[in-house]
Short mmCIF file of C-alpha atoms and ligand atoms in Angstrom, two decimals:
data_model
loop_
_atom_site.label_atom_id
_atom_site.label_comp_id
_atom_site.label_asym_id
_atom_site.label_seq_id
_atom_site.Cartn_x
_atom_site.Cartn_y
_atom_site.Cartn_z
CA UNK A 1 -13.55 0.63 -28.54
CA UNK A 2 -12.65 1.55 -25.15
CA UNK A 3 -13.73 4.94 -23.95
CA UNK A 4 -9.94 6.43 -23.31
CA UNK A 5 -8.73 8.39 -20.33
CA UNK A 6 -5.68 10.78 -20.03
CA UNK A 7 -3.38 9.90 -16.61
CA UNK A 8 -0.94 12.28 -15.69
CA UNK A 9 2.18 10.92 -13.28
CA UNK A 10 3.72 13.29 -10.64
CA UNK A 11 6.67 11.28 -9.53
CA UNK A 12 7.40 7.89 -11.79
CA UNK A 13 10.08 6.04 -10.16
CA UNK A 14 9.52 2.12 -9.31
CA UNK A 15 6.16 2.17 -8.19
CA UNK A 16 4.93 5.07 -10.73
CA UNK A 17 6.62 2.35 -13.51
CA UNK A 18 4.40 -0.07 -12.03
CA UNK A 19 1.43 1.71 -12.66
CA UNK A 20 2.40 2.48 -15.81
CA UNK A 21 2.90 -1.30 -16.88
CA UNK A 22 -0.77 -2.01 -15.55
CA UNK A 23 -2.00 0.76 -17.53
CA UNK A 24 -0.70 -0.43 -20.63
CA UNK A 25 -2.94 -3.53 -20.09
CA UNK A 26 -6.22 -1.99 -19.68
CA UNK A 27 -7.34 -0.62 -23.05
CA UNK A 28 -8.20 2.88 -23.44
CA UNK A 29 -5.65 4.42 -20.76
CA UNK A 30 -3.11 7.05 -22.47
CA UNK A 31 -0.46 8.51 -20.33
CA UNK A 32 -0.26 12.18 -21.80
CA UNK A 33 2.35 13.80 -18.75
CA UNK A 34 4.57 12.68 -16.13
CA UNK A 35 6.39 15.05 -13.89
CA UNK A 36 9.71 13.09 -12.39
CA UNK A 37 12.98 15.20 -12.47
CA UNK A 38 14.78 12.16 -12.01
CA UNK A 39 16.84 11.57 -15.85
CA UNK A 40 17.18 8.14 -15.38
CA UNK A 41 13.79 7.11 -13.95
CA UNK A 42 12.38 9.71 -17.05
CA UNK A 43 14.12 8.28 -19.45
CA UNK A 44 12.80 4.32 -18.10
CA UNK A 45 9.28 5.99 -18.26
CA UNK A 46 9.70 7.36 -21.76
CA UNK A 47 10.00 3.90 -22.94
CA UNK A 48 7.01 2.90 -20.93
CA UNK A 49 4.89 5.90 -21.91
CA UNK A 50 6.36 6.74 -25.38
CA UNK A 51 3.64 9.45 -26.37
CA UNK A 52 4.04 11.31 -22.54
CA UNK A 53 5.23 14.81 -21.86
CA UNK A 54 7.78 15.25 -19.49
CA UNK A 55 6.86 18.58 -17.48
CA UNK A 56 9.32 20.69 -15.35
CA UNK A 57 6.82 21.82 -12.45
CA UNK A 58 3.15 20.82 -11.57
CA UNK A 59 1.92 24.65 -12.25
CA UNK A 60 2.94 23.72 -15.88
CA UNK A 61 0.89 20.05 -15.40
CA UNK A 62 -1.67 21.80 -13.91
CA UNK A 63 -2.10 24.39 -16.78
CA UNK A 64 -2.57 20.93 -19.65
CA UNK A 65 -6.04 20.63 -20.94
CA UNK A 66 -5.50 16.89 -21.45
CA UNK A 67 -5.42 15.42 -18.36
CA UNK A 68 -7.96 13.06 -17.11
CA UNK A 69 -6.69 11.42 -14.05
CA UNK A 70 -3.98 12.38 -11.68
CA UNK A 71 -1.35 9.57 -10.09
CA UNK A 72 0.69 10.85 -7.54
CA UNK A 73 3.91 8.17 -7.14
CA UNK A 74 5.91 10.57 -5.06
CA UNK A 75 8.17 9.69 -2.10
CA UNK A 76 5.69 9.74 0.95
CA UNK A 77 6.67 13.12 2.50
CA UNK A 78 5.68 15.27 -0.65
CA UNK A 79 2.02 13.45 -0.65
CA UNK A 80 -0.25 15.97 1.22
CA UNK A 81 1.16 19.50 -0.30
CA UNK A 82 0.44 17.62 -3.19
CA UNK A 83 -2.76 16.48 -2.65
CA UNK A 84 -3.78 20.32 -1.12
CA UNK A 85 -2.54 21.88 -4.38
CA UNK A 86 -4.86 19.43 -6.84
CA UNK A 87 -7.30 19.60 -4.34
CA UNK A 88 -6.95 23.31 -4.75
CA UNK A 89 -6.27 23.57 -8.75
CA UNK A 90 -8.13 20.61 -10.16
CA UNK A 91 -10.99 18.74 -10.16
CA UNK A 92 -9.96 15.96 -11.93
CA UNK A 93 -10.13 12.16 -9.97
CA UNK A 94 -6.94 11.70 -8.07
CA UNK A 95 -5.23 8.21 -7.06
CA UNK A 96 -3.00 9.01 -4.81
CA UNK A 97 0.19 6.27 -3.53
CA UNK A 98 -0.10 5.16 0.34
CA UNK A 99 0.65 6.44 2.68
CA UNK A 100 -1.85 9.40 2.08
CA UNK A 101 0.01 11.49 4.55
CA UNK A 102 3.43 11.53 6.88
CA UNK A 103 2.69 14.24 9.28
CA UNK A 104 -0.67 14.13 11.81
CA UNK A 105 -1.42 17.42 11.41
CA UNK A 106 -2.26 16.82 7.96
CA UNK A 107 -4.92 14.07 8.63
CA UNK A 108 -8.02 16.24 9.21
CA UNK A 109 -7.51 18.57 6.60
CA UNK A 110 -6.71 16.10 4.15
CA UNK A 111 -10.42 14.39 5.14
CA UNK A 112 -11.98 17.72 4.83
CA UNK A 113 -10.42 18.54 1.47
CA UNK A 114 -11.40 14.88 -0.07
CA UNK A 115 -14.91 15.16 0.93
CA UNK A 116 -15.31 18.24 -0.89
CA UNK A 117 -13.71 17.13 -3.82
CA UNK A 118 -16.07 16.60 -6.80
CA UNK A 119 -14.65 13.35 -8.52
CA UNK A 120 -13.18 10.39 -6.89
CA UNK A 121 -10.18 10.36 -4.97
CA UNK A 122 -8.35 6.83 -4.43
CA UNK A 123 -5.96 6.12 -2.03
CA UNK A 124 -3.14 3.18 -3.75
CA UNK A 125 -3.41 0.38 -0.88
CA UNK A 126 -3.97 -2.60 -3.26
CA UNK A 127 -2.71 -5.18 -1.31
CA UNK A 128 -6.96 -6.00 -1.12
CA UNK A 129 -6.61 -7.15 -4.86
CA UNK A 130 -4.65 -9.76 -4.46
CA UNK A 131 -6.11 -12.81 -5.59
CA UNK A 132 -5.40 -15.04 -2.27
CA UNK A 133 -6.32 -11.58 -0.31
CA UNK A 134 -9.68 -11.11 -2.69
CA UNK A 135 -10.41 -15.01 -1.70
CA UNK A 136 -9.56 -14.90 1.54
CA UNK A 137 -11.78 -11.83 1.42
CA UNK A 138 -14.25 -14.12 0.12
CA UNK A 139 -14.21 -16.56 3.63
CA UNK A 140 -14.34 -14.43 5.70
CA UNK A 141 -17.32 -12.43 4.33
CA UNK A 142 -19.32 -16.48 4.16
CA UNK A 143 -20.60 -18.21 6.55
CA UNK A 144 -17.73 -20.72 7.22
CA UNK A 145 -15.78 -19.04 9.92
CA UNK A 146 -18.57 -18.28 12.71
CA UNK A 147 -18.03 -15.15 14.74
CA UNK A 148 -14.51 -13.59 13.61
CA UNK A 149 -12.29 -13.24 16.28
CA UNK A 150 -8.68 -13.09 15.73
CA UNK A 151 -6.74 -11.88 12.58
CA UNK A 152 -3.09 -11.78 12.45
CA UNK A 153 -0.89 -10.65 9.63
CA UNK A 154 2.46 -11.58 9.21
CA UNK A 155 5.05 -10.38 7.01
CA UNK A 156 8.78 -11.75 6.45
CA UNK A 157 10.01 -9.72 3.60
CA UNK A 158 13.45 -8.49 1.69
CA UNK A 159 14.79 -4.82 3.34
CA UNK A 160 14.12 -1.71 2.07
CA UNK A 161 14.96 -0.92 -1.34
CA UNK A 162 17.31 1.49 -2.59
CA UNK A 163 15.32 5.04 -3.92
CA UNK A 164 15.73 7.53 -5.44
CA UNK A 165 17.65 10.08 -3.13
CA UNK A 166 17.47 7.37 -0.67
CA UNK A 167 14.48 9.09 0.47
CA UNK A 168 12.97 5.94 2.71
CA UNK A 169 15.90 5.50 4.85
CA UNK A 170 14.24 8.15 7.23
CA UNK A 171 11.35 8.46 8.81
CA UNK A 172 11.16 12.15 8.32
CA UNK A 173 10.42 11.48 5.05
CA UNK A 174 8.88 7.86 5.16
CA UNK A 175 6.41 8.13 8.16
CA UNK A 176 7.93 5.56 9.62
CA UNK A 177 8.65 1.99 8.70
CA UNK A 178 4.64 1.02 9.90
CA UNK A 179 3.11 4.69 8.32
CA UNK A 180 5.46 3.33 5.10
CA UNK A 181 4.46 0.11 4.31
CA UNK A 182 1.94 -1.51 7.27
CA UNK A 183 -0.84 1.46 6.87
CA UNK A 184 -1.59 -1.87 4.04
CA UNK A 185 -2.04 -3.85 6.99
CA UNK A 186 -4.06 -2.03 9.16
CA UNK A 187 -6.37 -1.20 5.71
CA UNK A 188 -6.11 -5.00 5.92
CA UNK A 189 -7.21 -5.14 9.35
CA UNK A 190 -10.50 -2.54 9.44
CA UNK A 191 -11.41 -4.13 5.94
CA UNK A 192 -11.19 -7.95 6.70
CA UNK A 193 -12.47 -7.24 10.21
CA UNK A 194 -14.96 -4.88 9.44
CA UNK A 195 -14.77 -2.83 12.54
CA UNK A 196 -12.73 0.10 14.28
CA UNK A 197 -9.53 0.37 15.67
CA UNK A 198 -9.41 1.90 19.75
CA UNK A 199 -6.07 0.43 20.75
CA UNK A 200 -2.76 -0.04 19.62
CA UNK A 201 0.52 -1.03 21.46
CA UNK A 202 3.29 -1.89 19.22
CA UNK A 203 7.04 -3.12 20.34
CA UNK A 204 9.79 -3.01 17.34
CA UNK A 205 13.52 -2.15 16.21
CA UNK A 206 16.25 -1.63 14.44
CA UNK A 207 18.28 -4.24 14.66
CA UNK A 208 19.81 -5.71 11.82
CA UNK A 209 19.44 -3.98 8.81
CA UNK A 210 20.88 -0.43 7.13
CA UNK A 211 22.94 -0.13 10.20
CA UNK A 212 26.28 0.26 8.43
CA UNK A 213 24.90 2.61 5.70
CA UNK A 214 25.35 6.77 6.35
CA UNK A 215 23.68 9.33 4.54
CA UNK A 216 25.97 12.43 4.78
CA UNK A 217 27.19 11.06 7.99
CA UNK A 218 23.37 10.30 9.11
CA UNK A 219 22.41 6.64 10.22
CA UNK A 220 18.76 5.30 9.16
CA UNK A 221 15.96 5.37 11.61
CA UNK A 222 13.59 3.40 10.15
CA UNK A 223 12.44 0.03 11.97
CA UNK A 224 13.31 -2.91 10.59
CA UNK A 225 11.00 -5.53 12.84
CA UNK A 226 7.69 -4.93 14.77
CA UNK A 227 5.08 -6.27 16.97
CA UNK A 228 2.00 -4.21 16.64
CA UNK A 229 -1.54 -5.67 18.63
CA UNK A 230 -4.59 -3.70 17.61
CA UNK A 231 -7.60 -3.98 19.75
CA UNK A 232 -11.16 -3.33 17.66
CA UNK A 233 -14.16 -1.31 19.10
CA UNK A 234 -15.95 -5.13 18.81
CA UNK A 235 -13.48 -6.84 21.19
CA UNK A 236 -12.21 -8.19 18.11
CA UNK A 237 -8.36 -8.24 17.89
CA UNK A 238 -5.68 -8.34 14.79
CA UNK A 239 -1.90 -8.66 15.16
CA UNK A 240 1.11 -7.71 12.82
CA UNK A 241 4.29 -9.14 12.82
CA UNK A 242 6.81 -7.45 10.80
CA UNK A 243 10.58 -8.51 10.04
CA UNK A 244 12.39 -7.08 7.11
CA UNK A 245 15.49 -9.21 7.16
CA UNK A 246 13.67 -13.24 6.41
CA UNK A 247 13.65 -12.59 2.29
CA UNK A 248 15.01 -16.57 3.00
CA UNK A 249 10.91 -16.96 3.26
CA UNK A 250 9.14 -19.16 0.73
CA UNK A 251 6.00 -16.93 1.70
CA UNK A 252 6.11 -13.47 2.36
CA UNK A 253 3.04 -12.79 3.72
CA UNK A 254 0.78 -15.16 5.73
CA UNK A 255 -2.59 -14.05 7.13
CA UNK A 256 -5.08 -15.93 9.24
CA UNK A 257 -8.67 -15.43 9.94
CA UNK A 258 -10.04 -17.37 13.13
CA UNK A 259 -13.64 -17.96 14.02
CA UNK A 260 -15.71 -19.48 16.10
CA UNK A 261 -16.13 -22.71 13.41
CA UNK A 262 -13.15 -22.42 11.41
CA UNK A 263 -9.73 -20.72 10.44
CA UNK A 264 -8.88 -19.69 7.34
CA UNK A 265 -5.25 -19.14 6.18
CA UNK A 266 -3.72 -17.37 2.95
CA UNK A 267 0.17 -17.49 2.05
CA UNK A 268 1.45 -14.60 -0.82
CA UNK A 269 4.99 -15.00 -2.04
CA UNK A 270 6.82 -11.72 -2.82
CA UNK A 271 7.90 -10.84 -6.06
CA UNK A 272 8.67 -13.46 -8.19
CA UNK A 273 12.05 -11.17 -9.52
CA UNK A 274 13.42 -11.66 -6.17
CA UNK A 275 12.94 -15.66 -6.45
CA UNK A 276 16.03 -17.80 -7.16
CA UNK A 277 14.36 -20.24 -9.62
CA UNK A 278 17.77 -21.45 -10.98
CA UNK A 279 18.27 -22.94 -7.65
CA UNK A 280 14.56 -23.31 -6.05
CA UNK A 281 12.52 -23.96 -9.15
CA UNK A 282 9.29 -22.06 -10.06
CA UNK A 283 8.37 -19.56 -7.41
CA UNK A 284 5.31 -20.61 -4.99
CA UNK A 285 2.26 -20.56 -5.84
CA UNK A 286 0.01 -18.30 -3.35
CA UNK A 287 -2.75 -20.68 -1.25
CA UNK A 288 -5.63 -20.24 0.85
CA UNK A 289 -6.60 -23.22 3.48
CA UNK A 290 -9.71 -23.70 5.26
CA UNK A 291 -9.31 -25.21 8.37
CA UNK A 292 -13.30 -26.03 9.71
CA UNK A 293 -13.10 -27.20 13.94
CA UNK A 294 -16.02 -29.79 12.42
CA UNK A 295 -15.41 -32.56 11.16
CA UNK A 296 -11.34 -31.21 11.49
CA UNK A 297 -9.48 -31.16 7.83
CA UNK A 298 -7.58 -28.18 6.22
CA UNK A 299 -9.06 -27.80 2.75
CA UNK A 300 -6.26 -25.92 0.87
CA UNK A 301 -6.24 -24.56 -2.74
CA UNK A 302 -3.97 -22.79 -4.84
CA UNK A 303 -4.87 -18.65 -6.09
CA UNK A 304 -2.29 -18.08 -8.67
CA UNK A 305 -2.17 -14.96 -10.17
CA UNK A 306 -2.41 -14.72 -13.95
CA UNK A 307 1.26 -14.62 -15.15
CA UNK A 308 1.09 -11.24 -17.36
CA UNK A 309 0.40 -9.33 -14.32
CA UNK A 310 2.83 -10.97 -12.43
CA UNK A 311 5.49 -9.54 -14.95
CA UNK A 312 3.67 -5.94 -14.34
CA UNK A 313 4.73 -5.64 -11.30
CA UNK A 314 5.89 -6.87 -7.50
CA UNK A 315 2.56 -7.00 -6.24
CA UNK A 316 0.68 -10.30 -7.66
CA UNK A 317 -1.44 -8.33 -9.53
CA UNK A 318 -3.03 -6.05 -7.42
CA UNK A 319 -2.17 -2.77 -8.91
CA UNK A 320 -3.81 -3.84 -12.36
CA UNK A 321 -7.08 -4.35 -10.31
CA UNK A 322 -7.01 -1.34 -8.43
CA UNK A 323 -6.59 0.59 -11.45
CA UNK A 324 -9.51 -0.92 -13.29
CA UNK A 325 -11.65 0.14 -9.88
CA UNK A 326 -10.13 3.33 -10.27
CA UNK A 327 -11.07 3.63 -14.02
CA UNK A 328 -14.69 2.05 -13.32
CA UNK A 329 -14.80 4.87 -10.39
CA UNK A 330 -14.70 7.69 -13.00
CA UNK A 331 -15.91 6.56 -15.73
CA UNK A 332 -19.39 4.73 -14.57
CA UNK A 333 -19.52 6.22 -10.98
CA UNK A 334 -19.05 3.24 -9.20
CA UNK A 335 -17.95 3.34 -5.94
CA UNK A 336 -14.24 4.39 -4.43
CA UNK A 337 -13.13 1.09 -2.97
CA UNK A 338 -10.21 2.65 -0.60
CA UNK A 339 -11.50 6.37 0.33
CA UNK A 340 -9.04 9.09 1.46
CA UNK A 341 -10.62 8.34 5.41
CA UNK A 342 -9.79 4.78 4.77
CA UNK A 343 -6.02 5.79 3.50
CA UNK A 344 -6.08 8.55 6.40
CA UNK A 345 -7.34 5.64 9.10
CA UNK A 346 -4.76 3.32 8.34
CA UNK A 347 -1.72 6.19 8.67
CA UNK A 348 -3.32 7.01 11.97
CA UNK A 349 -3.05 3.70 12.94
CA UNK A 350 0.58 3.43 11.36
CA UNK A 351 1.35 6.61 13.78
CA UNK A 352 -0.11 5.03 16.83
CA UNK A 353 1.74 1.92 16.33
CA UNK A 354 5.20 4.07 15.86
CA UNK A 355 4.14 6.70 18.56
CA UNK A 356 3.70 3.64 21.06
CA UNK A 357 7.31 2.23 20.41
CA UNK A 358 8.67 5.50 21.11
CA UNK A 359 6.72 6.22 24.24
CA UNK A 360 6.79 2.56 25.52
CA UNK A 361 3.10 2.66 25.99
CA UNK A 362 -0.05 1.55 24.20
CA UNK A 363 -2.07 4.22 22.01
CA UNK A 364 -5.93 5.16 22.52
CA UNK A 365 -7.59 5.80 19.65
CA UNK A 366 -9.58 8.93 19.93
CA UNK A 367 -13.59 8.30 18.33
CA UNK A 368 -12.88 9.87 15.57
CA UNK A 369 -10.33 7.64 14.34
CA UNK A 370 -7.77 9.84 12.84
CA UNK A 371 -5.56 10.78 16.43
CA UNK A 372 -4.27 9.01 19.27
CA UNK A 373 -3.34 9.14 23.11
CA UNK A 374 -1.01 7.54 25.08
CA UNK A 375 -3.36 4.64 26.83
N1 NAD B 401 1.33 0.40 -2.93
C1 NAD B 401 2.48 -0.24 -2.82
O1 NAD B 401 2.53 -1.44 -2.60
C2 NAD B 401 3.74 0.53 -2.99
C3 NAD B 401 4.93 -0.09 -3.26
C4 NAD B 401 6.06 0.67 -3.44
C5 NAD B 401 5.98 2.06 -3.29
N2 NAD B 401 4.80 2.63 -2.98
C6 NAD B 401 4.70 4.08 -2.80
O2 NAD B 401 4.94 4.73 -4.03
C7 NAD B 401 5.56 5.99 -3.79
C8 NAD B 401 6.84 6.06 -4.60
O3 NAD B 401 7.70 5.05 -4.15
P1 NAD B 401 8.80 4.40 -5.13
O4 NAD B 401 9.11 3.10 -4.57
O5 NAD B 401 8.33 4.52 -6.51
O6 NAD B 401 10.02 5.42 -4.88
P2 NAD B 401 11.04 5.96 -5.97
O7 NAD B 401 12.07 6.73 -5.24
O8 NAD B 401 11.45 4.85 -6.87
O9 NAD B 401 10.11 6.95 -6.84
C9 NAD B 401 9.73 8.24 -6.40
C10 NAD B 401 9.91 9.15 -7.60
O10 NAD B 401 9.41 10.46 -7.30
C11 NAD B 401 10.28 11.38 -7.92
N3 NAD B 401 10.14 12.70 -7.28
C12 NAD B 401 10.78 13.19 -6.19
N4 NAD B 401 10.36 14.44 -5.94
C13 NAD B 401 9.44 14.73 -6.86
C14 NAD B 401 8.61 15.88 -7.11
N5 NAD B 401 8.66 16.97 -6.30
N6 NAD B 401 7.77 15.86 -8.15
C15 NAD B 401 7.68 14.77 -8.95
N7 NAD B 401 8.44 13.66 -8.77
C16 NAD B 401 9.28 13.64 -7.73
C17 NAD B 401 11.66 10.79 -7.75
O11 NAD B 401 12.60 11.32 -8.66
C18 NAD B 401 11.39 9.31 -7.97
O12 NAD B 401 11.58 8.92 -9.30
C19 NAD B 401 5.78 6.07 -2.30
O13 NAD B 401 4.73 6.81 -1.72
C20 NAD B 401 5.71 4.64 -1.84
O14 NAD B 401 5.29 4.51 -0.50
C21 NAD B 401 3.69 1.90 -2.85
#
C-alpha cells in the first residue's frame, strides 16, 4: 500500500484538471480541497476529485489540518501573492504552475522566500518529461554530439485558448506571451545546454491572431509570433521560434541539438484532442533522429508516449512524471528537479525577451541571473 498524501488545489480550471487526472494515476494521492470560485470548472473538478472540499477563501484552506501538498493552478498574475502567503502560513511542499511570477519586482523575493522554505517547492515546467524531451535529454548528456553548440527550439502551435475570465488575453495578467508559455523554453534552454543565459534579443508580433476579439472594448496585447536568440555565458547559443497561428503542423514542437560530431533532432505533436484523425488518421507519433557528421546517416526512432497518459492530459505525459518527482521530493527527499531559481530564471529570461521587443534592443543579463539591461 502506497503511503498517501493530501493535495490541496488553489485554482482548478484546465490545467488544475490536468493535474488532477495524473493524480488519479499515481496510487496513494487524495485530493482533500480545491479552492476555484469558478461553478462550472468546480463542478468538472467534483467529478474528478469526488471526496474534495470546495473552500471559499485560502485563510479557510489554510486553517485544514489535512493538507499535505499545495498546487497552485491559478491564472499567472495571482502566482506570487500566493506563493508569499503559503510561504508565510505553511510549511507544507508547494508545486507551484509556471510562470512562477509576472512582475520583476517579485523575482528576488520570491528566491529569498523559497530558500527559506523548509519542504520542497516545485515550479510546474514539465515540458522536461516528455518522453522525446527525456531522450533527447538522454543525447545530449552522451557522448554522441561532441562539443554542444547550437540549440534551437521551435514551436508552431494552435492560439491561445479561451480561460476563464479570459484572463490570458493580456499581458498584465499573463506576463507576456514568452513569460506565459516560453519561460518552458528557456528552462529548456539552461537545462539541455547546461549553462547561463547573458544575452537576449528577441523580435515578435501581433499579427494575426485575437485581433478582432474586445474585452470591454479592450484589444489583446499578447504576441502571437517571436524570434528570441539567447546567447550563453559559454559562447553557446539557443534560438526560439514561436508562431501561434500553424496548428496546420503535423509537429508542434521540433528541437535540435548540434555538436561538433553530430545533431540530434526531436519532433512532439500537440495534443492528440486537437488532431483530426477522421481525416488524417492516428496522430504522429513523437521521434528523435540522430544525425552523426561520421559516417553521415540520420538514425531516427519513434518515443511514443504511453496512451493512458496521453488521455490525462495535452502534454504527452509530462505532468504525470513531474508529479511522481514531486511526490518522490516529499516523501523520500529526493531532489527538486525544477527549483523556484530555475522557474524564476526562465521568467527573467521570458521578461528580457519581451522587454527587448518593446525597446528594440537586445537585453544584458545582469550576473545574477534574475534582471536585465538594455545591451
Ligand atoms: N505547464 C503547462 O504546460 C501549462 C499549461 C496550461 C496552463 N498552465 C498554467 O496553469 C495555470 C492555470 O491555467 P489554466 O489554463 O488552467 O487557466 P484556467 O483559466 O482554465 O484556470 C485558472 C483557474 O483559476 C481559477 N481562479 C481564478 N482566481 C482564483 C483565485 N483567486 N483563487 C483560486 N482560483 C482562482 C479560475 O476560476 C480558473 O478556474 C496558469 O498559470 C497557466 O500558465 C501551465
Amino acid at each position: 500500500m502506497s503511503q498517501s498524501l493530501n493535495y490541496a488545489f488553489i485554482g482548478c480550471g484546465m490545467m488544475g484538471h490536468e493535474h488532477l487526472r495524473n493524480l488519479a494515476l499515481i496510487e496513494g494521492s487524495n485530493i482533500t480541497a480545491i479552492l476555484e470560485p469558478d461553478a462550472a470548472m468546480r463542478a468538472s473538478a467534483a467529478k474528478l476529485a469526488p471526496k474534495a472540499h470546495f473552500a471559499t477563501d485560502l485563510d479557510a484552506m489554510l486553517a485544514r489540518s489535512d493538507i499535505d501538498a499545495w498546487v497552485i493552478t491559478t491564472p499567472n498574475y495571482q502566482h506570487a501573492d500566493q506563493l508569499k502567503q503559503l510561504f508565510a502560513q505553511s510549511q507544507r511542499p508547494i508545486l507551484v504552475e509556471k510562470p512562477a511570477c509576472t512582475d520583476p519586482a517579485d523575482i528576488l523575493a520570491l528566491h529569498t522566500l523559497a530558500a527559506k522554505h523548509p519542504s520542497p517547492v516545485w515550479v510546474a515546467m514539465e515540458y522536461r518529461y516528455m518522453p522525446p524531451i527525456a531522450a533527447l535529454r538522454a543525447q545530449v548528456a552522451g557522448h554522441a554530439l561532441g562539443a554542444v553548440t547550437m540549440l534551437t527550439i521551435r514551436e508552431h502551435r494552435f492560439p491561445f485558448l479561451e480561460k476563464v475570465n479570459d484572463w490570458n488575453r493580456f499581458n498584465r495578467n499573463s506576463g507576456g506571451t514568452l513569460v506565459e508559455k516560453c519561460c518552458h523554453f528557456f528552462d529548456l534552454m539552461r537545462l539541455l545546454l547546461h549553462d547561463e543565459a547573458v544575452r537576449v534579443y528577441a523580435s515578435g508580433g501581433i499579427d494575426v491572431n485575437h485581433l478582432d476579439e474586445r474585452y470591454d472594448g479592450e484589444t489583446p496585447d499578447i504576441l502571437d509570433n517571436a524570434y528570441v536568440i539567447v546567447d550563453f555565458a559559454s559562447g553557446k547559443r539557443a534560438m526560439l521560434e514561436l508562431c501561434m497561428f500553424a496548428e496546420g503542423s503535423r509537429y508542434q514542437e521540433e528541437i535540435s541539438v548540434v555538436g561538433s560530431a553530430a545533431k540530434v533532432e526531436c519532433q512532439i505533436p500537440g495534443p492528440g484532442r486537437f488532431w483530426p484523425t477522421a481525416t488524417l488518421g492516428p496522430a504522429p507519433i513523437p521521434q528523435i533522429t540522430l544525425s552523426p557528421r561520421h559516417p553521415q546517416g540520420p538514425q531516427l526512432q519513434e518515443i511514443p508516449v504511453d496512451e493512458t497518459l496521453l488521455a490525462a492530459g495535452d502534454h504527452n505525459g509530462s505532468t504525470y512524471y513531474q508529479h511522481v518527482g514531486f511526490r518522490h521530493a516529499i516523501l523520500e527527499g529526493s531532489p527538486v528537479e525544477v527549483s523556484m531559481n530555475d522557474g524564476l530564471r526562465a521568467v527573467a529570461l521570458g521578461m528580457a525577451a519581451q522587454a527587448s521587443i518593446e525597446q528594440g534592443c537586445a537585453m544584458r543579463m545582469t550576473d545574477d541571473g534574475f534582471s536585465f539591461v538594455a545591451a
